[in-house]
Amino acid sequence: MMSNPGEKNIIHIYQDWLTWDGTWELLNGKA
C-alpha cells in the first residue's frame, strides 16, 4: 500500500482531531 508522507500526515491529524473531539464531548457531557 503506497502513500506519500503528506497523505499519512493528514490522516494522523484527522484521527488525532477525532480523538480530541470525542474526548472534548465526553468532558462536556460530564461537566
Short mmCIF file of N, CA and C in Angstrom, two decimals:
data_model
loop_
_atom_site.label_atom_id
_atom_site.label_comp_id
_atom_site.label_asym_id
_atom_site.label_seq_id
_atom_site.Cartn_x
_atom_site.Cartn_y
_atom_site.Cartn_z
N MET A 1 0.86 -1.20 0.00
CA MET A 1 0.00 0.00 0.00
C MET A 1 0.89 1.25 0.00
N MET A 2 0.89 1.95 -1.10
CA MET A 2 1.76 3.12 -1.23
C MET A 2 0.99 4.40 -0.92
N SER A 3 1.61 5.27 -0.14
CA SER A 3 1.01 6.58 0.13
C SER A 3 2.12 7.54 0.50
N ASN A 4 1.98 8.78 0.09
CA ASN A 4 3.05 9.75 0.35
C ASN A 4 2.97 10.25 1.79
N PRO A 5 4.06 10.76 2.36
CA PRO A 5 4.10 11.23 3.74
C PRO A 5 3.03 12.27 4.03
N GLY A 6 2.77 13.16 3.08
CA GLY A 6 1.76 14.20 3.29
C GLY A 6 0.40 13.60 3.54
N GLU A 7 0.08 12.55 2.78
CA GLU A 7 -1.22 11.90 2.93
C GLU A 7 -1.33 11.26 4.32
N LYS A 8 -0.27 10.56 4.73
CA LYS A 8 -0.27 9.93 6.05
C LYS A 8 -0.40 10.99 7.14
N ASN A 9 0.27 12.12 6.95
CA ASN A 9 0.23 13.19 7.94
C ASN A 9 -1.20 13.69 8.11
N ILE A 10 -1.90 13.87 6.99
CA ILE A 10 -3.29 14.35 7.05
C ILE A 10 -4.15 13.34 7.79
N ILE A 11 -3.94 12.05 7.53
CA ILE A 11 -4.73 11.02 8.20
C ILE A 11 -4.47 11.05 9.70
N HIS A 12 -3.20 11.20 10.09
CA HIS A 12 -2.87 11.24 11.52
C HIS A 12 -3.51 12.45 12.19
N ILE A 13 -3.45 13.60 11.52
CA ILE A 13 -4.06 14.81 12.08
C ILE A 13 -5.56 14.61 12.23
N TYR A 14 -6.18 13.99 11.23
CA TYR A 14 -7.63 13.76 11.25
C TYR A 14 -8.00 12.83 12.39
N GLN A 15 -7.22 11.75 12.57
CA GLN A 15 -7.50 10.81 13.65
C GLN A 15 -7.31 11.47 15.01
N ASP A 16 -6.24 12.28 15.13
CA ASP A 16 -6.00 12.98 16.40
C ASP A 16 -7.15 13.92 16.70
N TRP A 17 -7.68 14.59 15.67
CA TRP A 17 -8.78 15.52 15.86
C TRP A 17 -10.03 14.77 16.31
N LEU A 18 -10.30 13.61 15.67
CA LEU A 18 -11.47 12.83 16.05
C LEU A 18 -11.35 12.39 17.50
N THR A 19 -10.14 11.97 17.90
CA THR A 19 -9.94 11.52 19.28
C THR A 19 -10.15 12.68 20.24
N TRP A 20 -9.58 13.84 19.91
CA TRP A 20 -9.73 15.01 20.77
C TRP A 20 -11.19 15.44 20.82
N ASP A 21 -11.86 15.42 19.67
CA ASP A 21 -13.26 15.85 19.59
C ASP A 21 -14.12 14.95 20.47
N GLY A 22 -13.87 13.64 20.43
CA GLY A 22 -14.63 12.70 21.24
C GLY A 22 -14.36 12.92 22.72
N THR A 23 -13.10 13.19 23.07
CA THR A 23 -12.74 13.44 24.47
C THR A 23 -13.40 14.72 24.95
N TRP A 24 -13.40 15.74 24.10
CA TRP A 24 -13.99 17.03 24.45
C TRP A 24 -15.49 16.86 24.71
N GLU A 25 -16.16 16.09 23.87
CA GLU A 25 -17.60 15.86 24.06
C GLU A 25 -17.83 15.11 25.36
N LEU A 26 -16.95 14.16 25.67
CA LEU A 26 -17.08 13.38 26.90
C LEU A 26 -16.93 14.30 28.11
N LEU A 27 -15.93 15.21 28.06
CA LEU A 27 -15.71 16.14 29.16
C LEU A 27 -16.90 17.09 29.30
N ASN A 28 -17.42 17.56 28.19
CA ASN A 28 -18.57 18.47 28.24
C ASN A 28 -19.78 17.75 28.81
N GLY A 29 -19.93 16.47 28.48
CA GLY A 29 -21.06 15.70 28.98
C GLY A 29 -20.97 15.51 30.49
N LYS A 30 -19.75 15.37 31.01
CA LYS A 30 -19.56 15.15 32.45
C LYS A 30 -19.62 16.45 33.23
N ALA A 31 -19.33 17.57 32.56
CA ALA A 31 -19.26 18.86 33.25
C ALA A 31 -20.63 19.25 33.80
#
